């Protein structure tokens, strides 16, 4: 395999992973924010529902980042103390 | 993902490429776990999405992640104890 072929394989792999990640996030956000913001589905998304959805999406991202940070810190702690992983 | 990683890299027989692919796969696994934990802890900690993630919700999420990992370690350890105890020793 030439190095440009390798680069191509890696790029393909990385973009597939990024796509899967984005899809998972979209699916979770839709599900969670629908649950929080749409109590009685009406004939359209009204203004307050849209505001709630926007806020909910931002908070979901915050939560995701907090989880990621915490989990990462835990992993490196267990790693260095010779625990699991 | 694992299939791709092992099949692809073994076919190529390129240890360096295999290592990079394994690293990417591990990153993907990490992200998948973060998605799952966010789902669980969102349900536990977020009542109504507000204009900011307040510090109470944030520390709830931190505790939620830590205790979830503790729980899954506890379950693994206890199951392994049980299976050791019930397996014939003779």
XYZ file of C-alpha atoms in Angstrom:
175
model
C 0.000 0.000 0.000
C 1.379 3.391 -0.899
C 1.278 6.156 1.669
C -1.343 8.074 -0.266
C -3.524 4.964 -0.290
C -3.042 4.698 3.463
C -4.045 8.320 3.904
C -7.133 7.623 1.870
C -8.107 4.649 4.010
C -7.616 6.640 7.211
C -9.526 9.603 5.908
C -12.390 7.344 4.917
C -12.367 5.693 8.344
C -12.297 9.018 10.175
C -15.113 10.518 8.153
C -17.251 7.411 8.672
C -16.700 7.622 12.422
C -17.460 11.353 12.431
C -20.650 10.712 10.475
C -21.773 7.974 12.856
C -21.037 10.276 15.789
C -23.054 13.149 14.305
C -25.963 10.851 13.490
C -26.031 9.469 17.019
C -26.009 12.981 18.466
C -28.814 14.151 16.163
C -30.943 11.142 16.991
C -30.462 11.520 20.769
C -31.051 15.276 20.680
C -34.254 14.894 18.673
C -35.562 12.258 21.020
C -34.600 14.036 24.267
C -35.639 17.523 23.212
C -38.896 16.369 21.689
C -39.683 14.804 25.034
C -38.789 17.967 26.978
C -40.290 20.585 24.673
C -43.259 19.212 22.779
C -46.036 18.434 25.203
C -48.941 18.531 22.798
C -47.907 18.326 19.157
C -49.890 21.023 17.365
C -50.302 21.865 13.709
C -46.837 23.408 13.664
C -43.792 24.012 15.849
C -44.751 27.222 17.560
C -42.373 29.916 18.676
C -42.001 28.844 22.279
C -41.438 25.252 21.227
C -38.662 26.333 18.891
C -37.066 28.389 21.643
C -37.255 25.444 24.001
C -35.745 23.140 21.381
C -32.841 25.498 20.728
C -32.107 25.806 24.431
C -32.466 22.080 24.950
C -29.975 21.356 22.152
C -27.427 23.708 23.732
C -27.864 22.105 27.134
C -27.601 18.640 25.636
C -24.251 19.604 24.112
C -23.146 20.987 27.500
C -24.159 17.737 29.145
C -22.337 15.734 26.470
C -19.161 17.717 27.028
C -19.378 17.383 30.810
C -19.850 13.623 30.494
C -16.958 13.368 28.060
C -14.639 15.329 30.366
C -15.657 13.342 33.448
C -15.368 9.970 31.755
C -12.016 10.870 30.261
C -10.671 12.005 33.647
C -11.919 8.795 35.226
C -10.242 6.671 32.580
C -6.896 8.354 33.024
C -7.196 8.099 36.800
C -7.887 4.358 36.651
C -5.176 3.962 34.091
C -2.494 5.527 36.258
C -3.571 3.771 39.470
C -3.472 0.418 37.737
C -7.211 -0.131 37.924
C -9.393 -1.339 35.111
C -8.468 -0.476 31.558
C -16.010 -0.879 13.351
C -13.939 -3.664 14.861
C -14.511 -5.786 11.810
C -13.283 -3.016 9.617
C -10.276 -2.393 11.832
C -9.097 -5.968 12.120
C -10.009 -7.062 8.618
C -8.591 -3.978 6.961
C -5.326 -3.772 8.842
C -4.598 -7.478 8.864
C -5.136 -7.686 5.166
C -2.712 -4.856 4.670
C -0.230 -6.379 7.078
C 0.912 -2.918 8.050
C 1.527 -2.610 11.796
C 1.677 1.172 11.751
C -1.604 1.476 9.904
C -3.133 -1.123 12.170
C -2.113 0.871 15.221
C -3.671 4.057 13.896
C -6.866 2.219 13.008
C -7.021 0.710 16.482
C -6.621 4.155 18.019
C -9.421 5.562 15.889
C -11.604 2.599 16.789
C -10.943 3.195 20.463
C -11.870 6.849 20.087
C -15.115 5.794 18.411
C -15.846 3.401 21.264
C -15.218 6.190 23.763
C -17.640 8.464 21.920
C -20.289 5.748 21.807
C -19.999 5.384 25.583
C -20.258 9.127 26.075
C -23.480 9.111 24.035
C -24.866 6.364 26.217
C -23.824 8.043 29.494
C -25.195 11.398 28.366
C -28.523 9.715 27.663
C -28.651 8.121 31.125
C -27.475 11.202 33.050
C -29.620 13.637 31.076
C -32.666 11.713 32.269
C -31.429 11.738 35.879
C -30.179 15.304 36.112
C -31.974 17.631 33.712
C -35.465 18.586 34.643
C -36.078 21.515 32.325
C -33.459 22.856 29.948
C -32.585 26.384 31.127
C -30.599 29.230 29.647
C -27.460 27.803 31.217
C -26.297 24.477 32.552
C -26.408 25.397 36.236
C -23.796 24.127 38.658
C -26.243 21.804 40.376
C -27.035 20.002 37.133
C -23.380 19.913 36.228
C -22.296 18.307 39.481
C -25.240 15.919 39.207
C -23.923 14.856 35.795
C -20.384 14.410 37.133
C -21.650 12.241 40.017
C -23.945 10.359 37.662
C -21.057 9.401 35.367
C -18.812 8.369 38.268
C -21.503 6.297 39.962
C -22.571 4.673 36.708
C -19.002 3.475 36.145
C -18.835 2.319 39.790
C -22.086 0.447 39.249
C -20.896 -1.322 36.158
C -17.620 -2.269 37.895
C -19.611 -3.503 40.890
C -21.840 -5.645 38.686
C -18.878 -7.147 36.858
C -17.010 -7.928 40.080
C -20.011 -9.385 41.854
C -20.968 -11.560 38.890
C -17.446 -12.849 38.711
C -17.504 -13.620 42.474
C -20.775 -15.458 42.087
C -19.536 -17.523 39.211
C -16.342 -18.394 41.126
C -18.338 -19.438 44.172
C -20.767 -21.589 42.258
C -18.214 -23.294 40.074
C -17.088 -26.730 41.355
C -13.746 -26.404 43.133
C -12.823 -30.093 43.307
